[in-house]
Tab-separated table of C-alpha atoms and ligand atoms in Angstrom:
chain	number	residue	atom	x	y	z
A	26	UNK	CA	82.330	33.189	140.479
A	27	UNK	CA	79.162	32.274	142.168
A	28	UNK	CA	76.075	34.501	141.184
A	29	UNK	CA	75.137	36.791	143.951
A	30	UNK	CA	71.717	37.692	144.334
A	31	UNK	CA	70.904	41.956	143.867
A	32	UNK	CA	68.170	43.480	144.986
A	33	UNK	CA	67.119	45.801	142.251
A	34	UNK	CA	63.993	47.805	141.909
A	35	UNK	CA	62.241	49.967	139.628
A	36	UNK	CA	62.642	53.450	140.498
A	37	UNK	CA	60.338	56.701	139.817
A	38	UNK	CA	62.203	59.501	137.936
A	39	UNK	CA	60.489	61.552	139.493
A	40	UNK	CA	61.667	60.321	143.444
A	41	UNK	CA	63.778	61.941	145.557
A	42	UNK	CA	67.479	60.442	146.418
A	43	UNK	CA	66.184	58.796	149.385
A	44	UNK	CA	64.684	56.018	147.238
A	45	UNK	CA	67.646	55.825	145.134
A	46	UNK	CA	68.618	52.629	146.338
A	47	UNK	CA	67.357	51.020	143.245
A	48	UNK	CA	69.429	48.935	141.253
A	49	UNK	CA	68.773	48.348	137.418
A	50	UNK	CA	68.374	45.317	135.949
A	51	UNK	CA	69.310	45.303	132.517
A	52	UNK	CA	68.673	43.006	130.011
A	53	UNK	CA	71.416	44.558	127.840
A	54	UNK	CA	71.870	48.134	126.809
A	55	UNK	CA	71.797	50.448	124.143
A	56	UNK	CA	72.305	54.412	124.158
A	57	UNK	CA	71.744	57.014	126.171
A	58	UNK	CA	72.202	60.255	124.865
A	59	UNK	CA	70.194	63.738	124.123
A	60	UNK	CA	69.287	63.163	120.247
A	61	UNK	CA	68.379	66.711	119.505
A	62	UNK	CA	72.061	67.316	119.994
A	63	UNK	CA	73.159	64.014	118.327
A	64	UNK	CA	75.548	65.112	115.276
A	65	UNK	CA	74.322	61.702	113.304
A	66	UNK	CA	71.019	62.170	113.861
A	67	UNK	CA	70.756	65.671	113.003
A	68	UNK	CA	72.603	64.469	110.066
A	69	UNK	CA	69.965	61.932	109.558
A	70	UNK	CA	67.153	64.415	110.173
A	71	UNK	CA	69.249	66.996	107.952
A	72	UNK	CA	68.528	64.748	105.328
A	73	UNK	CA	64.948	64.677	104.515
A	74	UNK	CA	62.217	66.826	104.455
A	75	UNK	CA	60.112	64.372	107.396
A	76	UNK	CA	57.000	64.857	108.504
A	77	UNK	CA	55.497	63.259	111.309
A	78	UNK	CA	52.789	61.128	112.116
A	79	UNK	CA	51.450	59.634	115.512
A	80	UNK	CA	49.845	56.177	116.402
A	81	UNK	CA	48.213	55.676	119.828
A	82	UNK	CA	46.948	52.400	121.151
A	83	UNK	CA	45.801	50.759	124.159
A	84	UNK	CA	46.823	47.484	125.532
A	85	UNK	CA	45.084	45.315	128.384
A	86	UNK	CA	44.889	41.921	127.128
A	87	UNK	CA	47.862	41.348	129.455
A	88	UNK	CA	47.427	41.306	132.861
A	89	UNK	CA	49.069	45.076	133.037
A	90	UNK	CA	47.146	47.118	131.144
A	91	UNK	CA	49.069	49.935	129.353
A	92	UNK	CA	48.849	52.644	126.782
A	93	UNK	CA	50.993	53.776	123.597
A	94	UNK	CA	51.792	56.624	121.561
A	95	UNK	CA	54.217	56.696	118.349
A	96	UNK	CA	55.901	59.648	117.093
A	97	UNK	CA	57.296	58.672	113.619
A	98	UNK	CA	59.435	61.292	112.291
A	99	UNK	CA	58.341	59.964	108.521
A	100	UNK	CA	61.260	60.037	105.416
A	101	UNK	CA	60.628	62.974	103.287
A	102	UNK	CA	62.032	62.688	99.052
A	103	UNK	CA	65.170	64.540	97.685
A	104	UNK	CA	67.693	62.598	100.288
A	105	UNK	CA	68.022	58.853	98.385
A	106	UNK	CA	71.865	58.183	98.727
A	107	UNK	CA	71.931	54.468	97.219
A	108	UNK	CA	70.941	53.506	100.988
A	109	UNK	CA	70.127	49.709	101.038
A	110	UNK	CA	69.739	49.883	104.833
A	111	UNK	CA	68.694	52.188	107.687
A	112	UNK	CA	69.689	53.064	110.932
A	113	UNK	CA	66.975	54.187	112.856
A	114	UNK	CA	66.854	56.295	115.800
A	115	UNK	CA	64.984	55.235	118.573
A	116	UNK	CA	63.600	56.600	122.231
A	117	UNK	CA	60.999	54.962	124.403
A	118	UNK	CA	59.997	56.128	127.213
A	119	UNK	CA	58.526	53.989	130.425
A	120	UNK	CA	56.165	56.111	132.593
A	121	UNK	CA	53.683	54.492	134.963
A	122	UNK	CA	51.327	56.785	137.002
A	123	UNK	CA	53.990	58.237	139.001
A	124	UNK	CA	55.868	59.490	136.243
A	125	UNK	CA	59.458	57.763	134.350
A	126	UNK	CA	60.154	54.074	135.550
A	127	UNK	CA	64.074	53.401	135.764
A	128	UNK	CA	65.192	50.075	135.396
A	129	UNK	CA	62.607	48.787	132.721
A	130	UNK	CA	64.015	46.389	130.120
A	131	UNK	CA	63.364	47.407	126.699
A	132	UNK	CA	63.824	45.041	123.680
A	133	UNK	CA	63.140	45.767	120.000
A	134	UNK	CA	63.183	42.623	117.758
A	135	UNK	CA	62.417	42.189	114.365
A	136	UNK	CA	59.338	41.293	113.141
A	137	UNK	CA	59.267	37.772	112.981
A	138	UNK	CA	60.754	38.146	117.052
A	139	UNK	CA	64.091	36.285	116.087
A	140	UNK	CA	66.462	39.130	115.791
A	141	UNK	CA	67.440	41.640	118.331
A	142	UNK	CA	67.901	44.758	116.878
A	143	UNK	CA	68.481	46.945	119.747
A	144	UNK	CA	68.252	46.097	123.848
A	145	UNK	CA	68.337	48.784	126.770
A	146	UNK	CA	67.278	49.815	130.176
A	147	UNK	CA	65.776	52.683	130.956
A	148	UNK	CA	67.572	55.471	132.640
A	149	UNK	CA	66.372	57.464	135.713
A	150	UNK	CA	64.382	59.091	133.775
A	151	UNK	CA	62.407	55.769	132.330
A	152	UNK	CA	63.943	56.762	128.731
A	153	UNK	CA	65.874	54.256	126.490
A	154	UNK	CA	67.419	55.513	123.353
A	155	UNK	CA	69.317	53.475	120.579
A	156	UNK	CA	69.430	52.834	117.050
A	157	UNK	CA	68.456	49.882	114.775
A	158	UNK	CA	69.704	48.700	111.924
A	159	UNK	CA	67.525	47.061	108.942
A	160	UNK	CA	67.148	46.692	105.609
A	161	UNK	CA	65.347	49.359	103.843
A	162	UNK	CA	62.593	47.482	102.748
A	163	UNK	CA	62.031	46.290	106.309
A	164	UNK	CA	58.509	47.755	107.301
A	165	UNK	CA	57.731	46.562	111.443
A	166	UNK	CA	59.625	46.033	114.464
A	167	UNK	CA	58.332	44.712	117.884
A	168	UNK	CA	59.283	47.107	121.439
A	169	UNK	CA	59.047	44.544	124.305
A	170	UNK	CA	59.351	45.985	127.661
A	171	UNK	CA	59.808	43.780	130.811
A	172	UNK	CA	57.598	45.372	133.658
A	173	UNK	CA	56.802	43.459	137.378
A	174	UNK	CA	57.885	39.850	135.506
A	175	UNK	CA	55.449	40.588	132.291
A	176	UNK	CA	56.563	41.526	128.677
A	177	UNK	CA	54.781	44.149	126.897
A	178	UNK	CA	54.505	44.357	123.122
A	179	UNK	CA	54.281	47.330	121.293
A	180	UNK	CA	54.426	46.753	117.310
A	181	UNK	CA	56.210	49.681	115.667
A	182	UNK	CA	56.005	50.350	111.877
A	183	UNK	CA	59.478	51.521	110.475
A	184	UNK	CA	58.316	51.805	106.666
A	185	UNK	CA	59.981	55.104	105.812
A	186	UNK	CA	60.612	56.024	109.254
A	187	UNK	CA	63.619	58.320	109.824
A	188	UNK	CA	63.160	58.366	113.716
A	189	UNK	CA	60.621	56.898	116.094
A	190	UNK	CA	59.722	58.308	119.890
A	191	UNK	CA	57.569	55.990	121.416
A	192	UNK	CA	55.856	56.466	125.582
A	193	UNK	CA	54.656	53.509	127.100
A	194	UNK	CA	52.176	54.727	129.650
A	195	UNK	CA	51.889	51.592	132.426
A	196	UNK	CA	49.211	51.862	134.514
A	197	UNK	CA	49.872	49.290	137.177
A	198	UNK	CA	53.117	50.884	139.328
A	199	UNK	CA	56.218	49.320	139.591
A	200	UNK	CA	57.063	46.322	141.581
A	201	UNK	CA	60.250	45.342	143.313
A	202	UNK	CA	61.891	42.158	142.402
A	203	UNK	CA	65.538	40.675	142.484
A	204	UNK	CA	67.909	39.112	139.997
A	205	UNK	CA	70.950	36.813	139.787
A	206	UNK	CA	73.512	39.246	138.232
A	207	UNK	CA	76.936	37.975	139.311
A	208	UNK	CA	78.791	40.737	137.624
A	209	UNK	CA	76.202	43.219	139.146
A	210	UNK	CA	75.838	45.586	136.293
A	211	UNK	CA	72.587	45.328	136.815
A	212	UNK	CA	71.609	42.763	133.541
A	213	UNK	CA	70.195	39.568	134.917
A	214	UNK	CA	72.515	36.258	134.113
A	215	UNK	CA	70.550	34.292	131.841
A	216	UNK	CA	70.103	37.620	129.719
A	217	UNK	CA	73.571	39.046	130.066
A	218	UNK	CA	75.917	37.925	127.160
A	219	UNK	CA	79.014	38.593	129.203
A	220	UNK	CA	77.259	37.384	132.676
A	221	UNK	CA	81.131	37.893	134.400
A	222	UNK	CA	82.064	41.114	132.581
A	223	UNK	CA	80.429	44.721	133.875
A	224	UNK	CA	81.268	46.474	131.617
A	225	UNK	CA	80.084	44.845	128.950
A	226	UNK	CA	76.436	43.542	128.137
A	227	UNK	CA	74.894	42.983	125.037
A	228	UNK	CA	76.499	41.678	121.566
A	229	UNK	CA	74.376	43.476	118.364
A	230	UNK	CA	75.205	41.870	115.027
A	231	UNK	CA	74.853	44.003	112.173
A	232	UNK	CA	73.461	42.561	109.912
A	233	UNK	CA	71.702	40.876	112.381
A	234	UNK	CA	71.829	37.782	109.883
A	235	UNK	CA	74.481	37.323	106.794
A	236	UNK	CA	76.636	39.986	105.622
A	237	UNK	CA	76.805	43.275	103.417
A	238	UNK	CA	78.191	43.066	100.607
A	239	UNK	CA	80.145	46.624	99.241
A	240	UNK	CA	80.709	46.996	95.606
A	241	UNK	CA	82.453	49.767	94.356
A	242	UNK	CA	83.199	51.330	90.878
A	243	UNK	CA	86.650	52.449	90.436
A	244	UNK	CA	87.393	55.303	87.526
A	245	UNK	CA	86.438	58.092	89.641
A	246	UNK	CA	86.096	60.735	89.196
A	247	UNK	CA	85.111	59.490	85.688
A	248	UNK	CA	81.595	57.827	85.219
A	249	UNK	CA	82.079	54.190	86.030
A	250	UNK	CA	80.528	51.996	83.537
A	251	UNK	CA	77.787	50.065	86.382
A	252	UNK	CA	79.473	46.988	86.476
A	253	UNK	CA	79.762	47.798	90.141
A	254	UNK	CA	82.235	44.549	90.265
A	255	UNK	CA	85.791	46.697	89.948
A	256	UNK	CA	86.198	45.698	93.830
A	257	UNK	CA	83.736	43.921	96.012
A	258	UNK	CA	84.182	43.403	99.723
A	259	UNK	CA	81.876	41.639	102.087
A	260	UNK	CA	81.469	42.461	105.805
A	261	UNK	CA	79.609	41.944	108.847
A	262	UNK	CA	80.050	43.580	112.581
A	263	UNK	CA	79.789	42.989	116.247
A	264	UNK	CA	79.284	45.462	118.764
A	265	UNK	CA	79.791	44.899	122.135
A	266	UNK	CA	77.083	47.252	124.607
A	267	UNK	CA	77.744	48.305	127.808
A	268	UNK	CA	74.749	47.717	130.150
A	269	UNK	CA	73.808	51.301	129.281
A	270	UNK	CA	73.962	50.611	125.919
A	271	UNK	CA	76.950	52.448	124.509
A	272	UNK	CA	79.562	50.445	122.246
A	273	UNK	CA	82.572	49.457	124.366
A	274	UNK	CA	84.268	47.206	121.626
A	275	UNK	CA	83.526	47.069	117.363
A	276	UNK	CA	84.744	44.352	115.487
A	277	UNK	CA	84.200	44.037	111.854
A	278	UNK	CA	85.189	40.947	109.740
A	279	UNK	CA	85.894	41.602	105.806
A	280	UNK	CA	86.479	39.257	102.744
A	281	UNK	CA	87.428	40.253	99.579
A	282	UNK	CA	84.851	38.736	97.030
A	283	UNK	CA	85.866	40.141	93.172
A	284	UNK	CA	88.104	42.588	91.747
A	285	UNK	CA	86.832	42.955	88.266
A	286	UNK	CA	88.958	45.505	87.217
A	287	UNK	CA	92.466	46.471	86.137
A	288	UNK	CA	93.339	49.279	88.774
A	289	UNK	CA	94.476	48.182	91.995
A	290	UNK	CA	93.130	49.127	95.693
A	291	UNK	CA	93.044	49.046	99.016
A	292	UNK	CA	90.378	49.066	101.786
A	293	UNK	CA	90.243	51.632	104.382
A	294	UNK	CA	87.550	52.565	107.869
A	295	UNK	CA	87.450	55.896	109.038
A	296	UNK	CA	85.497	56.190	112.312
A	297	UNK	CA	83.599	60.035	113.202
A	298	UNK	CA	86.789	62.047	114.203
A	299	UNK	CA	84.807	62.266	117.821
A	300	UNK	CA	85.833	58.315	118.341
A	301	UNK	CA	89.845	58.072	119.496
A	302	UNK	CA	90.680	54.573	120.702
A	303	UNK	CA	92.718	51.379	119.514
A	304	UNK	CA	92.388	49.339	116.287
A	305	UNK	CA	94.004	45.940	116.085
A	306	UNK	CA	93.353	44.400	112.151
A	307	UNK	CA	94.475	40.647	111.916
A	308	UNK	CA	95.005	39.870	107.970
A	309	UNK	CA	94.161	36.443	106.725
A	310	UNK	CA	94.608	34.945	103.713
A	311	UNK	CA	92.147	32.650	101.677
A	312	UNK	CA	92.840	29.501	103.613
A	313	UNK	CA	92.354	31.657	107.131
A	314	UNK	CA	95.993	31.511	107.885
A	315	UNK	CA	97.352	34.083	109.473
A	316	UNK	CA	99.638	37.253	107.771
A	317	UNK	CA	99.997	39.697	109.784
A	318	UNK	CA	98.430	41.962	113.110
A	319	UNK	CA	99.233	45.698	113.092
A	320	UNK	CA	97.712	48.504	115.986
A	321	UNK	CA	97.238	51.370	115.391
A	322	UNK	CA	96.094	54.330	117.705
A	323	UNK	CA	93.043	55.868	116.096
A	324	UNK	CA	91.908	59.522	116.299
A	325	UNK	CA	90.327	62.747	114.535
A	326	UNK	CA	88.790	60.480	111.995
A	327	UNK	CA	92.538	58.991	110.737
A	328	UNK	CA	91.690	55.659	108.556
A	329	UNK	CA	92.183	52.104	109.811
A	330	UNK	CA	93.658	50.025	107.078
A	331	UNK	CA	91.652	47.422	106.449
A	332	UNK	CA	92.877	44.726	103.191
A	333	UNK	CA	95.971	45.215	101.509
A	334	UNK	CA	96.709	46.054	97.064
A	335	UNK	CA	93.561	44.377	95.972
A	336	UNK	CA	95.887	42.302	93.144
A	337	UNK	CA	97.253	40.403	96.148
A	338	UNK	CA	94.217	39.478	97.613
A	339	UNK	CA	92.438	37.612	95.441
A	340	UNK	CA	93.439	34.987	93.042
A	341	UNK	CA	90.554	35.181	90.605
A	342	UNK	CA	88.501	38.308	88.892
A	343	UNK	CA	85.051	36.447	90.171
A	344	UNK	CA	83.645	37.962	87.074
A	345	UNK	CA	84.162	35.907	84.185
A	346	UNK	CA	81.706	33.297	82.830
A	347	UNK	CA	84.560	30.188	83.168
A	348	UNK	CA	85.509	31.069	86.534
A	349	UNK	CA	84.359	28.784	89.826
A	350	UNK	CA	84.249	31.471	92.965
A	351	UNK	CA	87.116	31.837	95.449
A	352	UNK	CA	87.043	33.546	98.558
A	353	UNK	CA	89.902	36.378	98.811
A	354	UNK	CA	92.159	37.657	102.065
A	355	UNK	CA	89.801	38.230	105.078
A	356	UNK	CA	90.651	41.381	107.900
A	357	UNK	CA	89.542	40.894	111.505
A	358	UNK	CA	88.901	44.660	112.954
A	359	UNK	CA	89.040	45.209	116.562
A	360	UNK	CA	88.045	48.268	117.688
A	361	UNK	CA	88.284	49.448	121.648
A	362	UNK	CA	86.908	52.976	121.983
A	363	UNK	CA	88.913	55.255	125.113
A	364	UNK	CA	85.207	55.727	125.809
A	365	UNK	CA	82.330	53.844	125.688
A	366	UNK	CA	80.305	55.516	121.993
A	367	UNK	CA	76.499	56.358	121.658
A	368	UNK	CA	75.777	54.286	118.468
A	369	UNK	CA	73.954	57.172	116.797
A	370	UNK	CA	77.899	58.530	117.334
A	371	UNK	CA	79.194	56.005	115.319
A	372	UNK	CA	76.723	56.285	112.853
A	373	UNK	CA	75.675	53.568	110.034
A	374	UNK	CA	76.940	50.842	109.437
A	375	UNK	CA	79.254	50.066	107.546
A	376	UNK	CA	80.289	53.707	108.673
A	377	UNK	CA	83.274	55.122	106.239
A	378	UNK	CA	84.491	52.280	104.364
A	379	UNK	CA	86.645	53.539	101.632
A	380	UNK	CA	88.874	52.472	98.936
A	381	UNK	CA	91.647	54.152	97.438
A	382	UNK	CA	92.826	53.531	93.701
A	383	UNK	CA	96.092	53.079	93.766
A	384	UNK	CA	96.778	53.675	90.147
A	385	UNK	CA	94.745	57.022	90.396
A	386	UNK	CA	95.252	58.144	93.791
A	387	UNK	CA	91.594	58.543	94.590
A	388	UNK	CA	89.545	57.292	97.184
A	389	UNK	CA	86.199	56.763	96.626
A	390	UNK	CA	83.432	56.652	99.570
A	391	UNK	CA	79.665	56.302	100.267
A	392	UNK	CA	77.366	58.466	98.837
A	393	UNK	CA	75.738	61.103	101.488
A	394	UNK	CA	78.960	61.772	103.360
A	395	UNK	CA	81.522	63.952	101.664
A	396	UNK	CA	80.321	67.195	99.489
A	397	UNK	CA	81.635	70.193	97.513
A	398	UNK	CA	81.568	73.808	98.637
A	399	UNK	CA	78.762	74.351	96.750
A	400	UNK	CA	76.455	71.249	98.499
A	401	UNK	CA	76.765	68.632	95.551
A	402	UNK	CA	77.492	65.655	96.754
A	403	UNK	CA	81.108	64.543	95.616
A	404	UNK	CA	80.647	60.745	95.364
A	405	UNK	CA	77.237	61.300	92.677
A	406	UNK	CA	77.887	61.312	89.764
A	407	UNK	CA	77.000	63.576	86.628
A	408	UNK	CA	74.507	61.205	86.348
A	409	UNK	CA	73.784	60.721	89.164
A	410	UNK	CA	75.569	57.724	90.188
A	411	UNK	CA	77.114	56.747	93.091
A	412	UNK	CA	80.671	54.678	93.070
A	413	UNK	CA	79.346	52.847	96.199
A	414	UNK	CA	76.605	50.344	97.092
A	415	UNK	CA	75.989	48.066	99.751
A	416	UNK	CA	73.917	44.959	99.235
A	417	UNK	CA	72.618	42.316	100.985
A	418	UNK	CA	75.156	39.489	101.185
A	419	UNK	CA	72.675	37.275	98.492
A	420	UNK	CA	73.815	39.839	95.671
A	421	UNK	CA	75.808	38.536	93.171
A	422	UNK	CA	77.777	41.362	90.933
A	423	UNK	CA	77.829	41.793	87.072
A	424	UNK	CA	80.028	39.555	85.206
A	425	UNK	CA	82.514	41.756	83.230
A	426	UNK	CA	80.629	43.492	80.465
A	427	UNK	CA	77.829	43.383	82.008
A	428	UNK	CA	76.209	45.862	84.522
A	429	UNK	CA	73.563	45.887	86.628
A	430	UNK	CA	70.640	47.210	84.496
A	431	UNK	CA	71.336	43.912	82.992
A	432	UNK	CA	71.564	41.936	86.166
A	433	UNK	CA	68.902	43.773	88.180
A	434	UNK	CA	66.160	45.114	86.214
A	435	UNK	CA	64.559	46.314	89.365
A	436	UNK	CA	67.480	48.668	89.815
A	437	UNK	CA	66.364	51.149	87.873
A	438	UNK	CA	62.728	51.155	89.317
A	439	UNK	CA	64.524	51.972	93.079
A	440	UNK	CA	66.827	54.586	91.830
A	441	UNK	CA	64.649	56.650	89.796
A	442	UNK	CA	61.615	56.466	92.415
A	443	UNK	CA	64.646	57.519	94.853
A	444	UNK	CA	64.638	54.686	96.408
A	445	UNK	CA	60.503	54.699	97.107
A	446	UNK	CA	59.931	51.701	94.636
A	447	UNK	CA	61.024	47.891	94.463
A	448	UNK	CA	63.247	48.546	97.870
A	449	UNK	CA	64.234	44.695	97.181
A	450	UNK	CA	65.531	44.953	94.128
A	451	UNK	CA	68.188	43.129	94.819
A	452	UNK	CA	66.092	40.106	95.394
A	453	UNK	CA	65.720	39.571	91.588
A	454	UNK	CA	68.876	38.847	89.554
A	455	UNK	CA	68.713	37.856	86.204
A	456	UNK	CA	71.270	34.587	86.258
A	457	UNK	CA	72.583	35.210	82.851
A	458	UNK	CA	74.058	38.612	83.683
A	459	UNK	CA	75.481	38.050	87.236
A	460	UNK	CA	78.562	36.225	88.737
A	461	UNK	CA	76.863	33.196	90.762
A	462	UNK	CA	79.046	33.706	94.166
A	463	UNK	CA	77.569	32.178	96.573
B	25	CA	CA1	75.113	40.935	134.670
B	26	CA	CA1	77.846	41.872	131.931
């Protein structure tokens, strides 16, 4: 198909239909949805006494000269879950003199400007609203909005943020322009990353670089002994954005990395029990042939089934001293929503991944998402433990016998600052005490 040219222009919010003829243009989307009613985030919000705090700036060392101000809804102590990343809430609003601008790109990168973390256009009422994803110990981010053929940087500090509104006050007024968009969903060509598909617009890897690794310990509910190598998976997603920024297809790739223990398992997703749609999981083995596909309808949270008995798919513990690493079975996820999903919706990545012992019967989940009638939190333990953690895909697990005091002594600094102290912990491994897989 030949690119057609669209008119598009940016449109006051505050205008009356007559000049709705505007058209987006959208570099690629994120979400669009009324936080304050936002189950995640209230969740998210829910878990921390935040306080706030404010930056203002002004800009005019561009040719548009524009304003700034940052509401930071700042983390609060007595919520540290294990986290190792952070989803972030984010709105930004566009104004210019005349009030909201629709049809501004907005693009947050990281802060070396190589990794999009999050891409919309505002709505008709100049607002954008999405989440990113980072590492905890990930402290700026860069907002660049695309106004009359300029980009606009706004550097936004994330250190401990839980949620960040920011207004971009532009005091030149918006110009009309046009764009090649041959799929007209308003994202120009060169920016669109399916430039022939209008429904969808924007492909956000999370991690944006690498994988997560997920260890888990499996004698719950008994105290596991911190080896945190009983089974490890590693995983990374894709989410495909609709040009309003709402995920219109997940897909999540897993390998299993170690199984250091004698109890068998398998891995399970559950999406929120708001998100019905299809699943389609392709099972590999170690070589990358081909097992098996199975679909399944998906619905009121009812788990995907993700690797098969963990005995069958890997050939080696990965945990001994003697041992060379091998790469286990591998499960391709696809995920098609009935509805395109606000990411704050789908919540953190990697949302519910479970296991469940088969020798015990238990499953054993994330920190921070399942708790007893009386508000303890049912995957901490007694002391205060969780049977979960997701790493960084350059963290190597305990050989056997070991655990990861031993491996990490940084570990202990993060968990008993709750999570306030040596966020990188992971970054220093002591090679004597940890399985060298990678
Ligand atoms: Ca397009
Ligand atoms: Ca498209």
């Amino acid at each position: 198909m030949e690119p057609v040219r669209n008119k598009y222009t940016m449109r006051k919010a505050t205008g009356k239909a007559g000049i709705t003829l505007m058209t987006l243009f959208l570099m690629t989307g994120l979400v669009s949805c009324n936080s304050s009613e936002d189950p995640n985030l209230t969740w998210l919000l829910g878990l921390a006494d935040g306080t706030s705090q404010s930056t203002t700036g002004q800009v005019s060392s561009t040719e548009i000269p524009f304003s700034y101000n940052i509401d930071n809804i700042q983390q609060g102590t007595g919520d540290f879950v294990f986290e190792t990343n952070k989803s972030i809430p984010v709105e930004i609003l566009v104004e210019d003199p005349d009030g909201g601008v629709q049809g501004t790109r907005v693009l947050i990168r990281d802060a070396n400007g190589e990794r999009v973390l999050f891409r919309a256009v505002t709505d008709e009422a100049g607002n954008a609203t999405g989440v990113v994803t980072v590492n905890q110990d990930e402290q700026s981010a860069v907002i660049e909005v695309e106004y009359n053929g300029q980009t606009l940087y706004v550097d936004l500090d994330i250190t401990d943020v839980l949620q960040a509104t920011v207004t971009v006050l532009v005091r030149v007024r918006a110009d009309v322009s046009e764009i090649a968009d041959a799929d007209g969903d308003g994202v120009p060509d060169n920016e669109d990353d399916y430039p022939q598909d209008p429904d969808r617009a924007t492909v956000v890897r999370v991690p944006a670089e690498g994988f997560y690794r997920v260890a888990y310990e499996d004698l719950y509910p008994k105290r596991g002994d911190a080896d945190f190598n009983d089974y490890v998976v590693q995983v990374y997603h894709e989410q495909d954005l609709n040009a309003s920024g709402k995920l219109v297809e997940l897909r999540s790739y897993y390998t299993h990395i170690a199984k250091g223990a004698g109890y068998d398992h398998t891995l399970h997703l559950a999406l929120p029990s708001e998100v019905s749609g299809v699943a389609t999981v392709v099972r590999k083995d170690a070589s990358g042939t081909e097992l098996e596909s199975q679909q399944l309808n998906i619905s009121s949270g009812n788990a995907i089934d993700i690797l098969g008995r963990s005995n069958l798919t890997i050939s080696s513990s990965n945990t001994a001293k003697d041992q060379t690493f091998v790469m286990g079975h591998s499960a391709e996820l696809t995920f098609l929503p009935d509805a395109p999903v606000a990411l704050q919706t789908m919540g953190k990545a990697p949302y519910d991944l479970f296991i469940k012992v088969l020798n015990t019967g238990h499953e054993i989940h994330f920190a921070g998402r399942y708790f007893a009638e009386d508000g303890s939190d049912k995957y901490i333990d007694s002391a205060g433990f969780p049977w979960a953690l997701m790493v960084p895909d350059y963290w190597q697990w305990p050989y056997e016998r070991a655990n990861i005091h031993d491996g990490y002594p940084a570990f202990d600094d993060w968990y008993l600052s709750a999570g306030t102290e040596s966020k990188n912990w992971y970054d220093s491994p002591v090679a004597e005490f940890v399985f060298p897989a990678n």
